[in-house]
């Protein structure tokens, strides 16, 4: 199990927008994330929640360029969370370890560069084909078929472009990325084993502080830690290979306990 620590260098991320926009604050938080147990830093310079404002690719790159060089010297694997092709192209040139795209690499024009790179790719499903998340009604009975149709098509396209399958991770999406109904996210969490069996690829899950959990427990963002940890540990028990979280330390502790309970800790 790998833990991705979320580092938002944004003004309007739903949980911590503006807190780490300053490069010094971002680097300090990166240190806290890795000390807390993050194996990988997942860095986003533009928010993708329904209430976020647009950030030009040049703005994303400027924010990232202020933190990537010093983070590279620390030896921690880096993931860039962006769906903007110019930002992805820039990140590849920096030699980052992962690219994380909420649209699962929709721009085929980038595929030759992806194929030529060594970066591992987090291919996420989202019910909208372009842009940030918008509040969308998707009936729960449709969500599994939507996810599998997306991955069937996208994995075929990536393979045809010469992108090695062993470089890929699948993220089914959670929260507003899969529709307004919380049941859609719950269905996908329950079906992690089916996703792994169908595609034979590692699965990443990102539920930290998301609205569907907050709605279930009627808590604000600042009090969503317990609900997030419960969902993350459930995902781990279902076979998730990577968890993307704002809070690596409690997740790391929870995973240790889970491992002992599953008789794997000795």
Tab-separated table of C-alpha atoms in Angstrom:
chain	number	residue	atom	x	y	z
A	1	UNK	CA	0.000	0.000	0.000
A	2	UNK	CA	1.317	3.424	-1.004
A	3	UNK	CA	0.050	6.675	0.519
A	4	UNK	CA	-0.134	9.839	-1.570
A	5	UNK	CA	-0.040	12.973	0.529
A	6	UNK	CA	-2.114	15.798	-0.947
A	7	UNK	CA	-0.285	19.108	-1.364
A	8	UNK	CA	-2.610	21.809	-2.703
A	9	UNK	CA	-0.829	24.978	-3.804
A	10	UNK	CA	-4.090	26.660	-4.701
A	11	UNK	CA	-6.336	29.490	-3.613
A	12	UNK	CA	-9.625	27.590	-3.569
A	13	UNK	CA	-9.209	23.875	-2.870
A	14	UNK	CA	-12.294	22.809	-0.922
A	15	UNK	CA	-10.411	21.716	2.195
A	16	UNK	CA	-7.303	23.895	2.479
A	17	UNK	CA	-7.339	26.472	-0.309
A	18	UNK	CA	-4.822	29.251	0.222
A	19	UNK	CA	-3.009	27.650	3.165
A	20	UNK	CA	-0.039	26.411	1.134
A	21	UNK	CA	0.055	28.817	-1.795
A	22	UNK	CA	3.218	30.425	-0.412
A	23	UNK	CA	6.210	28.260	-1.441
A	24	UNK	CA	7.617	28.269	2.083
A	25	UNK	CA	4.328	27.048	3.527
A	26	UNK	CA	4.051	24.429	0.783
A	27	UNK	CA	7.514	23.057	1.472
A	28	UNK	CA	6.855	22.935	5.202
A	29	UNK	CA	3.604	21.071	4.626
A	30	UNK	CA	5.355	18.681	2.253
A	31	UNK	CA	7.786	17.866	5.045
A	32	UNK	CA	4.903	17.285	7.450
A	33	UNK	CA	3.177	14.969	4.961
A	34	UNK	CA	6.253	12.835	4.390
A	35	UNK	CA	7.090	12.743	8.090
A	36	UNK	CA	3.522	11.612	8.693
A	37	UNK	CA	3.903	8.680	6.332
A	38	UNK	CA	3.274	9.842	2.754
A	39	UNK	CA	5.236	7.744	0.270
A	40	UNK	CA	4.481	10.112	-2.611
A	41	UNK	CA	3.531	13.796	-2.756
A	42	UNK	CA	0.590	14.555	-5.038
A	43	UNK	CA	0.862	18.243	-5.926
A	44	UNK	CA	-1.969	20.235	-7.446
A	45	UNK	CA	-1.725	23.867	-8.502
A	46	UNK	CA	-5.324	24.283	-9.695
A	47	UNK	CA	-8.422	23.103	-7.893
A	48	UNK	CA	-11.002	20.910	-9.635
A	49	UNK	CA	-13.967	21.187	-7.264
A	50	UNK	CA	-17.291	22.592	-8.545
A	51	UNK	CA	-16.751	26.003	-6.924
A	52	UNK	CA	-13.172	26.542	-8.061
A	53	UNK	CA	-11.975	29.250	-10.424
A	54	UNK	CA	-10.009	28.679	-13.583
A	55	UNK	CA	-6.207	28.800	-13.466
A	56	UNK	CA	-4.293	29.252	-16.705
A	57	UNK	CA	-1.649	26.610	-17.443
A	58	UNK	CA	1.021	29.282	-17.075
A	59	UNK	CA	-0.252	29.987	-13.578
A	60	UNK	CA	-0.160	26.306	-12.640
A	61	UNK	CA	3.382	25.984	-13.941
A	62	UNK	CA	4.516	29.088	-12.067
A	63	UNK	CA	3.178	27.681	-8.802
A	64	UNK	CA	4.704	24.263	-9.421
A	65	UNK	CA	8.071	25.648	-10.501
A	66	UNK	CA	8.445	27.326	-7.101
A	67	UNK	CA	8.296	24.022	-5.212
A	68	UNK	CA	9.331	21.183	-7.533
A	69	UNK	CA	13.125	21.839	-7.555
A	70	UNK	CA	13.533	21.888	-3.754
A	71	UNK	CA	11.220	18.905	-3.376
A	72	UNK	CA	13.254	16.944	-5.924
A	73	UNK	CA	16.327	17.325	-3.718
A	74	UNK	CA	14.506	15.542	-0.885
A	75	UNK	CA	14.198	12.332	-2.867
A	76	UNK	CA	10.457	11.915	-2.342
A	77	UNK	CA	8.549	10.657	-5.406
A	78	UNK	CA	6.412	13.427	-6.896
A	79	UNK	CA	3.035	13.286	-8.607
A	80	UNK	CA	1.547	16.236	-10.492
A	81	UNK	CA	-2.229	16.524	-10.352
A	82	UNK	CA	-3.323	18.383	-13.493
A	83	UNK	CA	-5.547	17.828	-16.512
A	84	UNK	CA	-3.982	20.687	-18.524
A	85	UNK	CA	-1.811	19.360	-21.349
A	86	UNK	CA	0.793	22.173	-21.157
A	87	UNK	CA	1.221	21.502	-17.437
A	88	UNK	CA	1.543	17.772	-18.013
A	89	UNK	CA	4.110	18.381	-20.748
A	90	UNK	CA	6.089	20.659	-18.415
A	91	UNK	CA	5.910	18.077	-15.617
A	92	UNK	CA	7.247	15.363	-17.905
A	93	UNK	CA	10.185	17.610	-18.743
A	94	UNK	CA	10.913	17.905	-15.013
A	95	UNK	CA	11.118	14.134	-14.724
A	96	UNK	CA	8.279	13.755	-12.221
A	97	UNK	CA	7.424	10.246	-11.116
A	98	UNK	CA	3.655	10.328	-11.637
A	99	UNK	CA	1.019	12.268	-13.544
A	100	UNK	CA	-2.481	12.286	-12.051
A	101	UNK	CA	-5.241	13.337	-14.460
A	102	UNK	CA	-8.885	13.627	-13.378
A	103	UNK	CA	-9.898	13.056	-17.007
A	104	UNK	CA	-7.666	10.043	-17.461
A	105	UNK	CA	-5.494	11.590	-20.186
A	106	UNK	CA	-8.139	12.725	-22.633
A	107	UNK	CA	-5.713	14.553	-24.951
A	108	UNK	CA	-4.387	12.006	-27.438
A	109	UNK	CA	-1.933	14.598	-28.774
A	110	UNK	CA	0.134	14.033	-25.622
A	111	UNK	CA	0.253	10.251	-25.994
A	112	UNK	CA	3.587	10.052	-27.868
A	113	UNK	CA	5.233	12.025	-25.069
A	114	UNK	CA	3.560	9.876	-22.445
A	115	UNK	CA	4.772	6.750	-24.216
A	116	UNK	CA	8.339	8.077	-24.369
A	117	UNK	CA	8.402	9.031	-20.682
A	118	UNK	CA	9.014	6.956	-17.578
A	119	UNK	CA	6.263	8.612	-15.521
A	120	UNK	CA	3.571	6.401	-14.080
A	121	UNK	CA	0.040	7.481	-14.932
A	122	UNK	CA	-2.975	7.705	-12.634
A	123	UNK	CA	-5.930	7.304	-14.992
A	124	UNK	CA	-9.009	8.677	-13.283
A	125	UNK	CA	-12.625	8.322	-14.367
A	126	UNK	CA	-14.903	11.341	-14.166
A	127	UNK	CA	-18.481	11.696	-15.380
A	128	UNK	CA	-17.689	14.992	-17.114
A	129	UNK	CA	-15.462	14.778	-20.178
A	130	UNK	CA	-13.783	18.164	-19.739
A	131	UNK	CA	-13.069	20.827	-17.134
A	132	UNK	CA	-13.544	20.850	-13.371
A	133	UNK	CA	-16.235	18.874	-11.588
A	134	UNK	CA	-19.772	20.181	-11.885
A	135	UNK	CA	-22.757	18.965	-9.916
A	136	UNK	CA	-24.237	16.210	-12.069
A	137	UNK	CA	-27.079	13.822	-11.366
A	138	UNK	CA	-26.029	10.275	-12.257
A	139	UNK	CA	-28.381	7.443	-11.231
A	140	UNK	CA	-26.561	4.963	-8.976
A	141	UNK	CA	-27.607	2.062	-11.173
A	142	UNK	CA	-25.601	3.603	-14.036
A	143	UNK	CA	-22.304	4.402	-12.338
A	144	UNK	CA	-20.565	1.014	-12.645
A	145	UNK	CA	-21.293	0.770	-16.365
A	146	UNK	CA	-20.062	4.329	-16.858
A	147	UNK	CA	-16.803	3.559	-15.083
A	148	UNK	CA	-16.119	0.354	-16.991
A	149	UNK	CA	-17.039	1.864	-20.354
A	150	UNK	CA	-14.622	4.701	-19.675
A	151	UNK	CA	-11.752	2.434	-18.666
A	152	UNK	CA	-12.418	-0.010	-21.515
A	153	UNK	CA	-12.075	2.801	-24.054
A	154	UNK	CA	-9.246	4.715	-22.407
A	155	UNK	CA	-7.031	1.721	-21.708
A	156	UNK	CA	-7.444	0.582	-25.303
A	157	UNK	CA	-6.404	4.026	-26.562
A	158	UNK	CA	-3.384	4.234	-24.253
A	159	UNK	CA	-2.225	0.752	-25.245
A	160	UNK	CA	-2.576	1.585	-28.947
A	161	UNK	CA	-0.296	4.586	-28.348
A	162	UNK	CA	2.418	2.332	-26.972
A	163	UNK	CA	1.971	3.284	-23.307
A	164	UNK	CA	2.999	0.284	-21.225
A	165	UNK	CA	0.131	-1.128	-19.185
A	166	UNK	CA	2.351	-1.711	-16.143
A	167	UNK	CA	2.759	2.064	-15.804
A	168	UNK	CA	-0.957	2.604	-15.157
A	169	UNK	CA	-3.044	3.035	-12.004
A	170	UNK	CA	-6.839	3.263	-12.079
A	171	UNK	CA	-8.895	5.733	-10.047
A	172	UNK	CA	-12.676	5.238	-10.401
A	173	UNK	CA	-13.343	8.744	-9.051
A	174	UNK	CA	-15.202	9.726	-5.895
A	175	UNK	CA	-17.560	12.454	-4.735
A	176	UNK	CA	-18.674	15.019	-7.305
A	177	UNK	CA	-16.445	13.363	-9.887
A	178	UNK	CA	-18.949	10.493	-10.079
A	179	UNK	CA	-22.186	12.394	-9.538
A	180	UNK	CA	-24.140	14.163	-6.827
A	181	UNK	CA	-25.571	11.044	-5.182
A	182	UNK	CA	-23.312	9.736	-2.352
A	183	UNK	CA	-24.418	6.198	-3.222
A	184	UNK	CA	-22.351	6.341	-6.426
A	185	UNK	CA	-19.135	6.659	-4.446
A	186	UNK	CA	-20.219	3.961	-2.009
A	187	UNK	CA	-20.937	1.560	-4.859
A	188	UNK	CA	-17.489	2.114	-6.324
A	189	UNK	CA	-15.806	1.613	-2.951
A	190	UNK	CA	-17.645	-1.677	-2.513
A	191	UNK	CA	-16.667	-2.777	-6.008
A	192	UNK	CA	-12.910	-2.210	-5.773
A	193	UNK	CA	-12.359	-5.999	-5.982
A	194	UNK	CA	-14.420	-6.115	-9.186
A	195	UNK	CA	-12.402	-3.262	-10.675
A	196	UNK	CA	-9.130	-5.019	-9.899
A	197	UNK	CA	-10.400	-8.339	-11.244
A	198	UNK	CA	-11.671	-6.812	-14.482
A	199	UNK	CA	-8.509	-4.892	-15.382
A	200	UNK	CA	-5.696	-6.508	-13.420
A	201	UNK	CA	-4.295	-3.087	-12.573
A	202	UNK	CA	-3.560	-1.335	-9.258
A	203	UNK	CA	-6.320	0.928	-7.967
A	204	UNK	CA	-5.978	4.333	-6.317
A	205	UNK	CA	-8.734	5.684	-4.077
A	206	UNK	CA	-9.154	9.325	-3.024
A	207	UNK	CA	-11.963	9.975	-0.531
A	208	UNK	CA	-10.260	12.353	1.901
A	209	UNK	CA	-12.672	14.980	3.272
A	210	UNK	CA	-14.980	14.608	0.266
A	211	UNK	CA	-18.516	15.923	0.347
A	212	UNK	CA	-20.260	12.561	0.058
A	213	UNK	CA	-18.679	11.490	3.360
A	214	UNK	CA	-19.433	14.810	5.018
A	215	UNK	CA	-23.063	14.457	3.998
A	216	UNK	CA	-23.258	10.968	5.474
A	217	UNK	CA	-22.041	12.124	8.891
A	218	UNK	CA	-23.228	15.743	8.756
A	219	UNK	CA	-19.802	17.219	9.471
A	220	UNK	CA	-17.913	20.206	8.017
A	221	UNK	CA	-14.569	19.802	6.288
A	222	UNK	CA	-12.621	20.486	9.465
A	223	UNK	CA	-14.366	17.567	11.210
A	224	UNK	CA	-14.247	15.045	8.364
A	225	UNK	CA	-11.132	13.201	9.525
A	226	UNK	CA	-12.852	10.231	11.145
A	227	UNK	CA	-15.215	9.656	8.219
A	228	UNK	CA	-12.306	9.928	5.785
A	229	UNK	CA	-10.192	7.433	7.720
A	230	UNK	CA	-13.067	4.943	7.929
A	231	UNK	CA	-13.584	5.061	4.167
A	232	UNK	CA	-9.839	4.854	3.496
A	233	UNK	CA	-9.426	1.771	5.674
A	234	UNK	CA	-12.450	0.165	4.027
A	235	UNK	CA	-10.850	0.842	0.623
A	236	UNK	CA	-7.610	-0.732	1.825
A	237	UNK	CA	-9.478	-3.796	3.077
A	238	UNK	CA	-11.170	-4.072	-0.319
A	239	UNK	CA	-7.785	-4.205	-2.024
A	240	UNK	CA	-6.936	-0.612	-2.937
A	241	UNK	CA	-3.236	-0.292	-3.757
A	242	UNK	CA	-2.837	3.453	-3.215
A	243	UNK	CA	-4.713	5.929	-1.023
A	244	UNK	CA	-4.571	9.659	-1.707
A	245	UNK	CA	-5.149	11.602	1.518
A	246	UNK	CA	-4.763	14.907	3.329
A	247	UNK	CA	-3.814	13.058	6.525
A	248	UNK	CA	-1.138	10.387	6.035
A	249	UNK	CA	-0.285	9.929	9.730
A	250	UNK	CA	-3.629	8.553	10.988
A	251	UNK	CA	-3.972	6.481	7.829
A	252	UNK	CA	-0.525	4.955	8.346
A	253	UNK	CA	-1.470	4.017	11.919
A	254	UNK	CA	-4.815	2.640	10.807
A	255	UNK	CA	-3.171	0.505	8.132
A	256	UNK	CA	-0.809	-0.990	10.696
A	257	UNK	CA	-3.725	-2.025	12.882
A	258	UNK	CA	-5.649	-3.362	9.878
A	259	UNK	CA	-2.651	-5.457	8.879
A	260	UNK	CA	-2.480	-7.067	12.327
A	261	UNK	CA	-6.217	-7.701	12.350
A	262	UNK	CA	-5.854	-9.453	9.018
A	263	UNK	CA	-3.114	-11.625	10.551
A	264	UNK	CA	-0.460	-10.125	8.310
A	265	UNK	CA	1.456	-8.159	10.932
A	266	UNK	CA	3.692	-10.929	12.253
